[in-house]
Short mmCIF file of C-alpha atoms in Angstrom, two decimals:
data_model
loop_
_atom_site.label_atom_id
_atom_site.label_comp_id
_atom_site.label_asym_id
_atom_site.label_seq_id
_atom_site.Cartn_x
_atom_site.Cartn_y
_atom_site.Cartn_z
CA MET A 728 0.00 0.00 0.00
CA LYS A 729 1.39 3.40 -0.96
CA MET A 730 -0.02 6.75 0.07
CA THR A 731 0.94 10.38 -0.29
CA GLU A 732 2.10 12.25 2.80
CA ASP A 733 -1.13 14.26 2.91
CA LYS A 734 -3.25 11.12 2.63
CA MET A 735 -1.26 9.47 5.42
CA GLN A 736 -1.82 12.47 7.71
CA GLU A 737 -5.54 12.31 6.95
CA ALA A 738 -5.51 8.59 7.76
CA LEU A 739 -3.76 9.21 11.08
CA LYS A 740 -6.30 11.89 12.00
CA ALA A 741 -9.17 9.57 11.09
CA TYR A 742 -7.53 6.79 13.10
CA GLU A 743 -7.29 9.11 16.12
CA HIS A 744 -11.02 9.88 15.86
CA TYR A 745 -11.70 6.15 15.60
CA LEU A 746 -9.80 5.47 18.83
CA ILE A 747 -11.75 8.24 20.56
CA ARG A 748 -15.04 6.70 19.40
CA GLU A 749 -13.82 3.37 20.73
CA GLU A 750 -13.46 5.14 24.11
CA ARG A 751 -9.77 4.39 24.41
CA SER A 752 -8.02 6.32 27.16
CA GLN A 753 -6.02 9.42 26.24
CA GLY A 754 -2.81 7.65 27.21
CA THR A 755 -3.60 4.71 24.93
CA ILE A 756 -4.45 7.01 22.02
CA GLU A 757 -1.20 8.93 22.40
CA LYS A 758 0.82 5.72 22.58
CA TYR A 759 -0.83 4.10 19.54
CA LEU A 760 -0.30 7.23 17.43
CA ARG A 761 3.30 7.57 18.61
CA ASP A 762 4.08 3.95 17.70
CA VAL A 763 2.36 4.15 14.31
CA LYS A 764 4.20 7.35 13.39
CA ARG A 765 7.47 5.78 14.46
CA PHE A 766 6.82 2.75 12.26
CA LEU A 767 5.89 4.92 9.28
CA GLY A 768 9.06 6.96 9.72
CA TRP A 769 11.17 3.82 9.89
CA SER A 770 9.38 2.34 6.90
CA ALA A 771 10.07 5.44 4.82
CA ALA A 772 13.76 5.21 5.64
CA GLN A 773 13.88 1.65 4.26
CA GLU A 774 12.84 2.63 0.73
CA PRO A 775 15.52 1.99 -1.90
CA GLU A 776 17.37 5.23 -2.63
CA GLN A 777 16.74 5.07 -6.38
CA GLU A 778 12.99 4.58 -5.89
CA MET A 779 12.92 7.42 -3.39
CA LYS A 780 14.61 9.80 -5.84
CA GLN A 781 12.27 8.80 -8.63
CA THR A 782 9.22 9.28 -6.42
CA MET A 783 10.41 12.63 -5.11
CA ARG A 784 10.75 13.93 -8.68
CA GLN A 785 7.07 13.43 -9.22
CA GLU A 786 5.16 16.72 -9.12
CA VAL A 787 1.76 15.30 -8.25
CA GLU A 788 2.56 12.99 -5.35
CA GLU A 789 4.88 13.48 -2.41
CA TYR A 790 7.05 10.59 -1.34
CA ALA A 791 5.40 8.05 0.95
CA PRO A 792 6.53 4.57 2.00
CA LYS A 793 5.08 1.31 0.78
CA ILE A 794 3.37 -0.50 3.65
CA THR A 795 3.72 -4.28 3.47
CA LYS A 796 3.70 -7.23 5.83
CA GLU A 797 7.40 -7.64 5.13
CA LYS A 798 8.02 -4.08 6.27
CA ALA A 799 6.07 -4.65 9.48
CA ALA A 800 7.95 -7.89 10.16
CA GLY A 801 11.23 -6.10 9.43
CA TRP A 802 10.37 -3.40 11.97
CA LYS A 803 9.68 -6.07 14.59
CA GLN A 804 13.08 -7.63 13.85
CA THR A 805 14.77 -4.23 14.08
CA LEU A 806 13.23 -3.58 17.50
CA MET A 807 14.54 -6.96 18.67
CA GLU A 808 18.02 -6.17 17.40
CA GLN A 809 17.94 -2.80 19.13
CA GLY A 810 17.41 -4.56 22.45
CA TYR A 811 13.81 -3.65 23.20
CA LYS A 812 12.09 -5.91 25.71
CA PRO A 813 9.61 -8.41 24.28
CA VAL A 814 6.73 -6.84 26.22
CA THR A 815 7.59 -3.43 24.76
CA ILE A 816 7.85 -4.83 21.26
CA ASN A 817 4.47 -6.55 21.59
CA SER A 818 2.89 -3.30 22.75
CA MET A 819 4.25 -1.58 19.62
CA ILE A 820 3.00 -4.41 17.42
CA ALA A 821 -0.45 -4.01 18.99
CA SER A 822 -0.39 -0.35 17.94
CA ILE A 823 0.46 -0.92 14.28
CA ASN A 824 -1.83 -3.95 14.00
CA SER A 825 -4.68 -1.80 15.27
CA PHE A 826 -3.85 0.83 12.65
CA PHE A 827 -3.65 -1.81 9.91
CA ARG A 828 -7.04 -3.19 10.96
CA PHE A 829 -8.55 0.30 10.83
CA MET A 830 -7.10 0.87 7.35
CA GLY A 831 -8.34 -2.50 6.10
CA TRP A 832 -4.78 -3.74 5.68
CA ASP A 833 -5.29 -7.02 7.54
CA ASP A 834 -2.71 -8.75 5.35
CA CYS A 835 -0.02 -6.44 6.80
CA ARG A 836 -0.56 -7.49 10.42
CA VAL A 837 2.28 -9.34 12.14
CA ARG A 838 2.36 -11.85 14.97
CA PHE A 839 3.30 -11.01 18.52
CA LEU A 840 6.42 -12.38 20.12
CA ARG A 841 5.71 -15.38 22.32
CA VAL A 842 6.66 -14.45 25.87
CA GLN A 843 6.60 -16.86 28.77
CA LYS A 844 4.72 -15.39 31.70
CA ARG A 845 7.14 -14.14 34.35
CA SER A 846 6.47 -15.71 37.73
CA PHE A 847 8.03 -12.85 39.67
CA ARG A 848 8.22 -9.08 39.40
CA ARG A 849 11.39 -7.00 39.27
CA LYS A 850 12.30 -5.50 42.61
CA ASP A 851 13.96 -2.48 40.99
CA ARG A 852 10.61 -1.52 39.44
CA GLU A 853 8.50 -2.04 42.57
CA LEU A 854 7.34 0.85 44.72
CA THR A 855 7.47 -0.24 48.35
CA ARG A 856 5.49 1.07 51.29
CA GLU A 857 8.68 2.72 52.55
CA ASP A 858 9.22 4.44 49.17
CA TYR A 859 5.62 5.66 49.21
CA GLU A 860 6.00 7.17 52.66
CA LYS A 861 9.25 8.87 51.65
CA LEU A 862 7.54 10.43 48.64
CA LEU A 863 4.68 11.71 50.78
CA ALA A 864 7.07 13.17 53.35
CA ALA A 865 9.12 14.91 50.65
CA ALA A 866 6.03 16.38 48.98
CA LYS A 867 4.70 17.75 52.27
CA ALA A 868 8.12 19.14 53.24
CA GLU A 869 8.27 21.01 49.93
CA GLY A 870 4.76 22.38 50.38
CA ARG A 871 3.42 20.38 47.44
CA ASN A 872 0.22 19.53 49.22
CA GLN A 873 -1.81 18.82 46.09
CA LEU A 874 0.69 16.19 44.93
CA ALA A 875 0.84 14.58 48.38
CA LEU A 876 -2.95 14.34 48.56
CA LEU A 877 -3.16 13.08 44.99
CA MET A 878 -0.73 10.24 45.73
CA GLU A 879 -2.70 9.35 48.86
CA ALA A 880 -5.93 9.35 46.86
CA ILE A 881 -4.59 7.00 44.19
CA CYS A 882 -2.84 4.70 46.64
CA SER A 883 -5.77 4.43 49.07
CA THR A 884 -8.37 3.67 46.39
CA GLY A 885 -6.45 1.90 43.62
CA ILE A 886 -7.89 4.13 40.90
CA ARG A 887 -6.14 4.63 37.57
CA VAL A 888 -4.51 7.97 36.79
CA SER A 889 -7.14 8.49 34.09
CA GLU A 890 -9.82 8.12 36.79
CA VAL A 891 -8.57 10.93 39.04
CA LYS A 892 -11.12 13.25 37.41
CA TYR A 893 -13.88 11.28 39.15
CA LEU A 894 -12.63 12.42 42.56
CA THR A 895 -15.01 15.33 42.87
CA VAL A 896 -16.38 17.41 45.70
CA GLU A 897 -19.67 15.54 45.31
CA ALA A 898 -17.89 12.18 45.53
CA ALA A 899 -16.01 13.22 48.67
CA ARG A 900 -19.26 14.30 50.31
CA ALA A 901 -20.98 11.05 49.38
CA GLY A 902 -18.01 8.88 50.31
CA ARG A 903 -18.16 7.10 46.96
CA ALA A 904 -17.17 7.78 43.37
CA GLU A 905 -18.88 6.43 40.27
CA ILE A 906 -16.31 5.73 37.58
CA ALA A 907 -17.20 5.25 33.92
CA LEU A 908 -14.32 3.97 31.83
CA LYS A 909 -13.79 1.53 28.97
CA GLY A 910 -17.51 1.00 28.60
CA LYS A 911 -17.90 -0.07 32.25
CA ILE A 912 -19.26 1.69 35.30
CA ARG A 913 -18.10 0.83 38.79
CA VAL A 914 -18.51 2.42 42.18
CA ILE A 915 -15.58 2.72 44.57
CA LEU A 916 -15.86 3.63 48.23
CA LEU A 917 -13.62 6.41 49.49
CA PRO A 918 -12.01 6.07 52.93
CA LYS A 919 -13.54 8.51 55.43
CA LYS A 920 -10.17 10.03 56.26
CA LEU A 921 -9.49 10.63 52.57
CA CYS A 922 -12.89 12.30 52.16
CA ARG A 923 -12.15 14.70 55.01
CA LYS A 924 -8.78 15.60 53.50
CA LEU A 925 -10.26 16.05 50.02
CA LEU A 926 -13.01 18.36 51.28
CA LYS A 927 -10.57 20.34 53.40
CA TYR A 928 -8.26 20.81 50.41
CA ALA A 929 -11.19 21.74 48.13
CA GLY A 930 -12.32 24.32 50.68
CA LYS A 931 -8.89 25.96 50.77
CA GLN A 932 -8.79 26.05 46.98
CA LYS A 933 -12.37 27.41 46.89
CA ILE A 934 -13.54 24.48 44.80
CA ARG A 935 -17.23 24.11 45.55
CA GLN A 936 -18.14 21.49 42.98
CA GLY A 937 -16.68 19.20 40.37
CA GLU A 938 -13.13 17.92 40.09
CA ILE A 939 -10.79 18.49 43.00
CA PHE A 940 -7.42 17.92 41.32
CA LEU A 941 -6.97 20.71 38.78
CA GLY A 942 -3.93 22.30 37.19
CA ARG A 943 -3.10 26.00 37.23
CA SER A 944 -5.14 26.46 34.07
CA GLY A 945 -8.20 25.08 35.82
CA ARG A 946 -8.18 21.93 33.68
CA SER A 947 -7.81 18.30 34.75
CA LEU A 948 -4.31 17.17 35.59
CA SER A 949 -2.93 15.08 32.74
CA ARG A 950 -1.11 11.78 33.04
CA LYS A 951 2.11 13.50 31.93
CA GLN A 952 1.77 16.21 34.58
CA ILE A 953 1.26 13.70 37.39
CA TRP A 954 4.13 11.53 36.11
CA ALA A 955 6.49 14.51 35.90
CA GLU A 956 5.55 15.83 39.35
CA MET A 957 6.22 12.45 40.96
CA LYS A 958 9.56 12.09 39.16
CA ARG A 959 10.68 15.49 40.48
CA LEU A 960 10.25 14.21 44.02
CA CYS A 961 12.65 11.30 43.62
CA ARG A 962 15.90 13.08 44.51
CA SER A 963 14.63 14.83 47.64
CA ALA A 964 12.75 11.68 48.71
CA GLY A 965 15.75 9.43 48.17
CA VAL A 966 13.76 7.00 46.01
CA GLU A 967 15.00 5.40 42.78
CA PRO A 968 13.22 7.04 39.80
CA SER A 969 12.81 3.60 38.18
CA ARG A 970 10.30 2.76 40.90
CA VAL A 971 8.26 5.94 40.70
CA PHE A 972 5.26 5.87 38.37
CA PRO A 973 1.64 6.81 39.13
CA HIS A 974 0.57 3.27 38.17
CA ASN A 975 2.87 1.82 40.84
CA LEU A 976 0.65 3.45 43.47
CA ARG A 977 -2.19 1.30 42.11
CA HIS A 978 0.01 -1.78 42.37
CA LEU A 979 0.90 -0.90 45.97
CA PHE A 980 -2.80 -0.60 46.80
CA ALA A 981 -3.47 -4.02 45.25
CA ARG A 982 -0.68 -5.78 47.16
CA THR A 983 -1.62 -4.10 50.44
CA TYR A 984 -5.35 -4.86 50.03
CA TYR A 985 -4.73 -8.51 49.22
CA ARG A 986 -2.31 -8.91 52.12
CA VAL A 987 -5.02 -7.65 54.49
CA CYS A 988 -8.20 -9.09 52.94
CA ARG A 989 -7.09 -12.10 50.83
CA ASP A 990 -10.04 -11.60 48.48
CA LEU A 991 -8.89 -11.77 44.86
CA SER A 992 -12.39 -11.48 43.39
CA ARG A 993 -13.22 -8.34 45.36
CA LEU A 994 -9.84 -6.83 44.51
CA ALA A 995 -10.48 -7.40 40.80
CA ASP A 996 -13.79 -5.52 41.17
CA LEU A 997 -12.10 -2.65 42.99
CA LEU A 998 -9.44 -2.33 40.30
CA GLY A 999 -11.98 -2.58 37.48
CA HIS A 1000 -10.42 -5.71 35.97
CA SER A 1001 -12.54 -7.90 33.70
CA SER A 1002 -10.28 -10.88 34.36
CA MET A 1003 -8.74 -11.99 37.64
CA ASP A 1004 -5.71 -13.10 35.63
CA THR A 1005 -4.88 -9.41 35.24
CA THR A 1006 -5.25 -8.90 38.97
CA ARG A 1007 -2.91 -11.81 39.66
CA ILE A 1008 -0.17 -10.03 37.73
CA TYR A 1009 -0.35 -7.23 40.30
CA LEU A 1010 0.25 -9.74 43.09
CA THR A 1011 3.29 -11.61 41.77
CA THR A 1012 6.12 -11.80 44.27
CA THR A 1013 9.66 -10.51 43.72
CA GLU A 1014 12.53 -12.78 42.70
CA GLU A 1015 14.04 -12.40 46.18
CA GLU A 1016 10.78 -13.47 47.84
CA GLN A 1017 10.53 -16.55 45.64
CA SER A 1018 14.17 -17.40 46.37
CA ARG A 1019 13.47 -17.26 50.11
CA ASP A 1020 10.47 -19.56 49.65
CA LEU A 1021 12.61 -22.08 47.76
CA GLU A 1022 15.21 -22.05 50.54
CA ARG A 1023 12.50 -22.76 53.10
CA LEU A 1024 11.60 -26.01 51.30
CA GLN A 1025 14.87 -27.52 52.56
CA LEU A 1026 14.92 -30.20 49.87
CA ILE A 1027 18.72 -30.21 49.54
CA THR A 1028 20.27 -32.79 51.88
#
């Protein structure tokens, strides 16, 4: 398939509108578009030089790459050679396959890499309770009260970053938030102490209704803003940046809840997971924890 540059831009814009209609999250939309544009750029660079020169001499059409299954497979191979992790590569393949499906180019889709499920999580990517408390202390010491409260809100409820907008004055008063995302609606209960803190903060900010966590412009805080604010805390908090992501607060909630309640089904409902298999991923132990368990078996004489 070959398209002019203008036609490709139109296709990308139409694809973006399609993802919006499919109610994909803003983060997912940005990632899919970023991956597709990266593939298209790489694909263009693979065109034979002679063909590129011939095409660029044409007055009617601008140069645009040919999109083929071989190109897509070649990009996958290139990512492998560049040392990308299989999970990352598969996420990029999901992006371009989605675009191909939208364009009606099903014959261009490529297979995912087969990855054996990891039975333990990496300790260097895990946010611990101690890390969390250090981040809170650093935020409060620096007077970044909104960020401290935001981290507490995510970690004490297990909500996604994209669901922060549902923490409203009305929700804090009712002690519950109704979240509508990915075609599903679920209700989460808010801890009483969190509600008091949310209402107190809203009062100081003179927010009488609607969303509580707003940026300086008065708009909702974006995923990028929250991510950047948390990263800035790392040095003063003494926490490794590799462990600090908004989503890790959700993981910490899941591990803490399960340790206390031991109810996987209820935890899946709280997190908004359709499958408990997804929830189980949140609860995998670290390599060190599994090693300790193996030593306790005492099967070596």
